[in-house]
């Protein structure tokens, strides 16, 4: 049994990770300020420190005695970064530096050279407009948003942590994650949770542009498997992997699939394409599958079914 810190453990992905770690018999401490997460998401048995993850004193307490840290806390929104550049930067990059620093300090406090290994959430947003698809980890990184730039900054600081302080890290570039507990009422929510909620209620769904834009949707259970496997691979100036499926799905096909699973007639509304939106995003999962030993990802329909079932059950875990 080990003991882990999960920042953002009351959020969508962090709550699934926390539950999985507890189910495997580990102890979990969550650091979350509940800004977008929910107390009801906190897995039973986890300890909660309700604090800002840029708060260095709170981080010192949170890091004490843990065997590893999963850093997921962030303002997970491209749109918020547009409206509040400096504010999101403080959380999305400065707080990450504080987490990395706390991991190094905890190693020193134990009197050994070993810092606490950190696995952190990066994003496909680091790539920006792709020159070619699928995106491998060696593709150029030219973020088009403050959010993407901060995630790239996390990768660079994690590397510096390894070079300067010997801090072991693994970075994971999540593509479009979906599943139960992704808040459909959040203005920053993913397209799947929004479509599922509308179609469960039998309401029309809005498509921006022609619906031919494609994304690489990955179910949250596959992200959790990747996070847990990544801890074993943390090393100084350590690896950065895509977490994706490698299967492109258009927004229109997605709406049709969800309507079919809900048994609802699909009523589409069209809105103008959103400016600056990338037309196609697709990751290459080969490197993460080989290095982390990940299995075949959950089929899109299975993940959609679980998401729809969660909504029909009254969204347990969300207010
Ligand atoms: N959901 C996706 O599709 C996706 C894609 C790429 C990357 N990511 C990354 O994965 C991570 C988790 O995302 P999510 O979808 O679960 O988002 P989420 O908003 O559901 O979870 C984020 C959690 O962090 C907490 N938090 C935010 N600011 C904080 C702060 N200053 N101090 C302490 N806690 C704070 C929130 O309360 C919330 O519980 C984020 O780093 C996000 O950028 C998500």
Coordinates of C-alpha atoms and ligand atoms in Angstrom, one line a residue:
X1 CA 0.0 0.0 0.0
X2 CA 1.3 3.4 -0.9
X3 CA 0.1 7.0 -0.2
X4 CA -0.6 9.5 -3.0
X5 CA -1.4 13.1 -3.4
X6 CA -4.0 14.0 -6.1
X7 CA -4.4 17.7 -6.8
X8 CA -7.7 18.4 -8.4
X9 CA -9.1 15.2 -6.9
X10 CA -12.7 16.6 -6.6
X11 CA -12.8 17.3 -10.4
X12 CA -13.9 15.1 -13.3
X13 CA -10.7 13.1 -13.9
X14 CA -9.2 13.5 -10.4
X15 CA -12.2 11.9 -8.8
X16 CA -12.0 8.8 -11.0
X17 CA -8.2 8.6 -10.3
X18 CA -8.8 8.9 -6.5
X19 CA -11.4 6.2 -6.6
X20 CA -9.2 3.9 -8.5
X21 CA -6.2 4.4 -6.2
X22 CA -8.4 3.8 -3.1
X23 CA -9.9 0.7 -4.7
X24 CA -6.3 -0.6 -5.2
X25 CA -5.7 -0.3 -1.4
X26 CA -3.7 2.9 -1.4
X27 CA -4.2 6.0 0.8
X28 CA -5.1 9.2 -1.1
X29 CA -4.9 12.8 0.0
X30 CA -6.7 15.3 -2.3
X31 CA -5.7 19.0 -2.6
X32 CA -8.5 20.9 -4.2
X33 CA -10.0 24.4 -3.8
X34 CA -13.4 23.2 -5.1
X35 CA -13.4 26.0 -7.7
X36 CA -14.7 23.7 -10.4
X37 CA -14.7 20.4 -8.5
X38 CA -17.4 19.2 -6.1
X39 CA -17.2 17.9 -2.6
X40 CA -19.7 15.2 -3.7
X41 CA -17.0 13.9 -6.1
X42 CA -14.6 13.2 -3.3
X43 CA -14.2 9.4 -3.2
X44 CA -15.1 8.0 0.3
X45 CA -11.9 7.3 2.2
X46 CA -9.9 10.1 0.7
X47 CA -8.5 12.9 2.9
X48 CA -9.3 16.4 1.6
X49 CA -7.1 19.5 2.0
X50 CA -9.2 22.3 0.7
X51 CA -6.7 24.9 -0.5
X52 CA -5.3 26.6 -3.5
X53 CA -2.6 24.6 -5.1
X54 CA -0.4 27.7 -5.5
X55 CA -0.4 27.9 -1.7
X56 CA 3.1 26.7 -0.7
X57 CA 2.3 26.0 2.9
X58 CA -0.7 23.9 2.0
X59 CA 1.4 22.1 -0.6
X60 CA 4.1 21.3 2.0
X61 CA 1.4 19.7 4.2
X62 CA -0.2 17.9 1.3
X63 CA 3.1 16.5 0.1
X64 CA 4.2 15.2 3.5
X65 CA 4.8 11.5 3.5
X66 CA 3.4 10.7 0.1
X67 CA 5.0 8.2 -2.3
X68 CA 3.9 10.1 -5.4
X69 CA 1.9 13.0 -6.7
X70 CA -0.7 13.3 -9.5
X71 CA -1.1 16.9 -10.4
X72 CA -4.4 17.5 -12.2
X73 CA -5.6 20.8 -10.6
X74 CA -6.0 23.4 -13.3
X75 CA -8.5 25.8 -14.9
X76 CA -9.2 23.3 -17.7
X77 CA -10.6 25.9 -20.1
X78 CA -9.2 27.5 -23.3
X79 CA -12.1 30.0 -23.1
X80 CA -11.2 31.1 -19.5
X81 CA -7.6 31.7 -20.6
X82 CA -8.9 34.1 -23.2
X83 CA -10.8 36.1 -20.7
X84 CA -8.5 35.9 -17.7
X85 CA -5.0 35.4 -19.1
X86 CA -3.0 36.2 -16.0
X87 CA -5.4 34.6 -13.6
X88 CA -5.4 31.2 -15.4
X89 CA -1.6 31.4 -15.8
X90 CA -1.3 31.6 -12.0
X91 CA -3.2 28.4 -11.6
X92 CA -2.1 26.5 -14.7
X93 CA 1.6 27.2 -14.6
X94 CA 2.7 29.0 -11.5
X95 CA 0.9 26.5 -9.3
X96 CA 2.5 23.6 -11.2
X97 CA 5.9 25.1 -10.4
X98 CA 4.8 25.3 -6.8
X99 CA 3.8 21.6 -6.9
X100 CA 7.1 20.6 -8.5
X101 CA 9.0 22.7 -5.9
X102 CA 7.1 21.0 -3.0
X103 CA 7.9 17.6 -4.4
X104 CA 11.6 18.5 -4.4
X105 CA 11.4 20.0 -0.9
X106 CA 9.6 16.9 0.5
X107 CA 12.5 14.8 -0.7
X108 CA 15.0 17.1 1.0
X109 CA 12.9 17.1 4.2
X110 CA 13.2 13.3 4.3
X111 CA 17.0 13.7 4.2
X112 CA 17.4 11.7 1.0
X113 CA 18.2 12.8 -2.6
X114 CA 14.9 11.4 -3.9
X115 CA 12.2 13.9 -4.6
X116 CA 8.5 12.8 -4.7
X117 CA 7.7 11.6 -8.3
X118 CA 5.1 13.7 -10.0
X119 CA 2.8 12.8 -12.9
X120 CA 1.1 15.8 -14.3
X121 CA -1.7 16.6 -16.8
X122 CA -0.6 18.3 -20.0
X123 CA -2.9 18.6 -23.0
X124 CA -3.2 18.1 -26.8
X125 CA -3.5 21.9 -26.7
X126 CA 0.3 22.2 -26.7
X127 CA 0.4 21.2 -30.4
X128 CA -1.8 24.0 -31.8
X129 CA -2.7 23.6 -35.5
X130 CA -1.2 20.3 -36.6
X131 CA 1.0 20.1 -39.7
X132 CA 0.1 16.5 -40.1
X133 CA -2.0 13.8 -38.4
X134 CA -1.8 11.7 -36.3
X135 CA 0.2 13.8 -33.8
X136 CA 3.2 12.0 -32.4
X137 CA 4.9 13.3 -29.3
X138 CA 7.7 14.7 -31.5
X139 CA 5.4 17.0 -33.5
X140 CA 6.0 20.7 -33.3
X141 CA 4.4 22.4 -30.2
X142 CA 2.9 25.8 -31.2
X143 CA 0.0 26.4 -28.8
X144 CA -2.8 28.7 -29.9
X145 CA -4.1 29.5 -26.5
X146 CA -2.9 30.7 -23.1
X147 CA -4.1 27.3 -21.8
X148 CA -1.9 25.4 -24.3
X149 CA 1.1 27.7 -23.6
X150 CA 0.8 27.0 -19.9
X151 CA 0.5 23.3 -20.4
X152 CA 3.7 23.4 -22.5
X153 CA 5.2 25.5 -19.7
X154 CA 4.4 22.7 -17.3
X155 CA 6.4 20.3 -19.5
X156 CA 9.3 22.7 -19.6
X157 CA 9.4 23.3 -15.9
X158 CA 9.1 19.5 -15.2
X159 CA 12.1 19.1 -17.4
X160 CA 14.0 21.8 -15.5
X161 CA 13.0 20.1 -12.2
X162 CA 14.7 16.9 -13.4
X163 CA 17.8 18.7 -14.7
X164 CA 18.3 21.0 -11.7
X165 CA 16.8 19.0 -8.8
X166 CA 16.7 15.4 -10.0
X167 CA 12.9 15.5 -9.8
X168 CA 11.2 12.4 -11.4
X169 CA 8.2 13.3 -13.6
X170 CA 6.0 12.0 -16.4
X171 CA 3.8 14.4 -18.4
X172 CA 0.6 13.2 -20.1
X173 CA -1.0 15.1 -23.0
X174 CA -4.6 14.2 -22.7
X175 CA -6.8 14.5 -25.8
X176 CA -10.6 15.0 -25.5
X177 CA -11.5 13.2 -22.3
X178 CA -15.1 12.2 -21.6
X179 CA -17.1 10.1 -19.1
X180 CA -19.3 10.3 -16.0
X181 CA -18.8 13.3 -13.7
X182 CA -17.8 15.6 -16.5
X183 CA -20.0 18.5 -15.6
X184 CA -22.4 19.1 -18.6
X185 CA -23.6 22.4 -17.0
X186 CA -20.2 23.9 -17.0
X187 CA -19.6 26.4 -19.8
X188 CA -16.2 24.7 -20.4
X189 CA -17.5 21.2 -20.6
X190 CA -16.6 18.9 -23.4
X191 CA -18.9 18.3 -26.4
X192 CA -19.8 14.8 -25.3
X193 CA -21.2 15.7 -21.9
X194 CA -23.2 18.6 -23.5
X195 CA -24.6 16.4 -26.3
X196 CA -25.4 13.5 -23.9
X197 CA -27.3 15.8 -21.5
X198 CA -29.3 17.4 -24.3
X199 CA -30.2 14.1 -26.0
X200 CA -31.0 12.3 -22.7
X201 CA -33.6 15.1 -22.3
X202 CA -34.7 14.8 -25.9
X203 CA -33.6 18.4 -26.7
X204 CA -32.0 19.7 -29.9
X205 CA -28.2 19.9 -30.1
X206 CA -26.2 22.8 -31.6
X207 CA -23.3 22.1 -33.9
X208 CA -20.8 24.9 -34.7
X209 CA -19.9 24.8 -38.3
X210 CA -20.7 21.8 -40.5
X211 CA -20.0 19.2 -37.9
X212 CA -17.2 17.7 -40.0
X213 CA -14.6 18.7 -37.4
X214 CA -13.0 15.6 -35.8
X215 CA -11.6 14.9 -32.4
X216 CA -9.8 12.1 -30.6
X217 CA -12.2 11.2 -27.7
X218 CA -10.8 9.1 -24.9
X219 CA -12.8 7.6 -22.0
X220 CA -11.8 8.7 -18.5
X221 CA -11.0 5.1 -17.4
X222 CA -8.2 5.0 -20.0
X223 CA -6.8 8.2 -18.7
X224 CA -6.8 6.8 -15.1
X225 CA -5.0 3.7 -16.4
X226 CA -2.4 5.9 -18.1
X227 CA -1.9 8.1 -15.0
X228 CA -1.3 5.1 -12.7
X229 CA 1.0 3.4 -15.2
X230 CA 2.9 6.7 -15.8
X231 CA 4.1 6.9 -12.2
X232 CA 6.4 3.9 -12.6
X233 CA 8.0 5.7 -15.6
X234 CA 8.7 9.0 -13.8
X235 CA 12.3 9.9 -14.1
X236 CA 14.4 13.1 -14.1
X237 CA 13.6 15.2 -17.2
X238 CA 11.2 12.3 -17.8
X239 CA 9.0 11.4 -20.7
X240 CA 5.9 13.1 -22.1
X241 CA 3.2 10.9 -23.7
X242 CA 0.0 11.4 -25.6
X243 CA -3.1 9.8 -24.0
X244 CA -5.4 9.3 -26.9
X245 CA -7.1 6.6 -28.9
X246 CA -5.9 7.3 -32.4
X247 CA -9.5 7.1 -33.7
X248 CA -11.0 10.3 -35.2
X249 CA -14.7 10.9 -34.7
X250 CA -16.6 13.8 -36.3
X251 CA -18.9 16.0 -34.2
X252 CA -21.8 15.1 -36.4
X253 CA -21.2 11.3 -36.1
X254 CA -20.9 11.8 -32.4
X255 CA -24.3 13.4 -32.2
X256 CA -25.8 10.6 -34.3
X257 CA -24.2 7.9 -32.1
X258 CA -25.4 9.5 -28.9
X259 CA -28.9 10.0 -30.3
X260 CA -29.0 6.3 -31.3
X261 CA -27.9 5.2 -27.8
X262 CA -30.5 7.5 -26.2
X263 CA -33.2 6.3 -28.5
X264 CA -33.9 9.9 -29.4
X265 CA -34.6 11.5 -32.8
X266 CA -31.6 13.8 -33.6
X267 CA -32.7 17.4 -34.1
X268 CA -29.6 19.5 -35.1
X269 CA -29.2 23.2 -34.9
X270 CA -26.4 24.9 -36.7
X271 CA -24.3 27.9 -35.5
X272 CA -21.4 29.6 -37.2
X273 CA -18.0 27.9 -36.9
X274 CA -16.1 29.1 -33.9
X275 CA -13.1 31.3 -34.9
X276 CA -9.7 29.8 -34.2
X277 CA -11.1 26.3 -33.7
X278 CA -8.9 23.6 -35.1
X279 CA -10.6 21.5 -37.8
X280 CA -9.0 18.1 -37.0
X281 CA -7.2 16.7 -33.9
X282 CA -5.9 13.2 -33.7
X283 CA -3.2 11.7 -31.5
X284 CA -0.9 8.8 -32.1
X285 CA -1.2 6.5 -29.0
X286 CA 1.7 4.1 -30.1
X287 CA 4.4 5.5 -27.8
X288 CA 2.2 5.5 -24.6
X289 CA 0.8 2.1 -25.4
X290 CA 4.2 0.6 -25.8
X291 CA 5.9 2.3 -22.9
X292 CA 3.1 2.3 -20.4
X293 CA 1.7 -1.1 -21.4
X294 CA -1.8 0.3 -21.9
X295 CA -4.5 -2.0 -23.3
X296 CA -7.1 -1.4 -26.0
X297 CA -9.0 1.8 -25.2
X298 CA -12.7 1.6 -24.2
X299 CA -14.9 1.6 -27.3
X300 CA -16.6 4.9 -27.9
X301 CA -20.1 3.4 -27.7
X302 CA -19.3 1.7 -24.3
X303 CA -17.9 5.0 -22.9
X304 CA -21.0 6.9 -24.2
X305 CA -23.3 4.3 -22.7
X306 CA -21.7 4.8 -19.3
X307 CA -21.9 8.5 -19.6
X308 CA -25.6 8.4 -20.5
X309 CA -26.3 5.9 -17.7
X310 CA -24.7 8.4 -15.3
X311 CA -26.8 11.2 -16.5
X312 CA -30.0 9.1 -16.3
X313 CA -29.1 8.2 -12.8
X314 CA -29.3 11.9 -11.8
X315 CA -25.6 12.7 -12.2
X316 CA -24.4 11.3 -8.9
X317 CA -21.3 13.1 -7.6
X318 CA -22.5 16.5 -9.1
X319 CA -24.9 18.9 -7.5
Ligands
LIG1 N1 -11.1 17.1 -19.6 C1 -10.3 17.1 -20.7 O1 -10.7 16.8 -21.8 C2 -8.8 17.4 -20.5 C3 -8.0 17.5 -21.7 C4 -6.7 17.8 -21.5 C5 -6.1 18.1 -20.3 N2 -6.9 18.1 -19.2 C6 -6.3 18.4 -17.9 O2 -6.7 17.4 -17.0 C7 -6.7 17.9 -15.6 C8 -8.1 17.6 -15.0 O3 -9.1 18.2 -15.8 P1 -10.7 17.9 -15.5 O4 -11.3 17.8 -16.9 O5 -10.8 16.8 -14.5 O6 -11.1 19.4 -15.0 P2 -12.0 19.7 -13.7 O7 -12.2 21.2 -13.7 O8 -13.1 18.8 -13.5 O9 -11.0 19.4 -12.5 C9 -10.0 20.3 -12.0 C10 -10.0 20.3 -10.5 O10 -8.9 21.2 -10.1 C11 -9.5 22.0 -9.0 N3 -8.7 23.3 -9.0 C12 -8.8 24.3 -10.0 N4 -8.0 25.3 -9.6 C13 -7.4 24.9 -8.4 C14 -6.5 25.6 -7.6 N5 -6.0 26.8 -7.8 N6 -6.2 24.9 -6.4 C15 -6.7 23.7 -6.1 N7 -7.5 23.1 -6.9 C16 -7.9 23.7 -8.1 C17 -10.9 22.2 -9.4 O11 -11.7 22.5 -8.2 C18 -11.3 20.8 -9.9 O12 -11.7 19.9 -8.9 C19 -6.5 19.4 -15.8 O13 -5.1 19.7 -15.6 C20 -6.8 19.7 -17.3 O14 -6.2 20.8 -17.8 C21 -8.3 17.8 -19.3

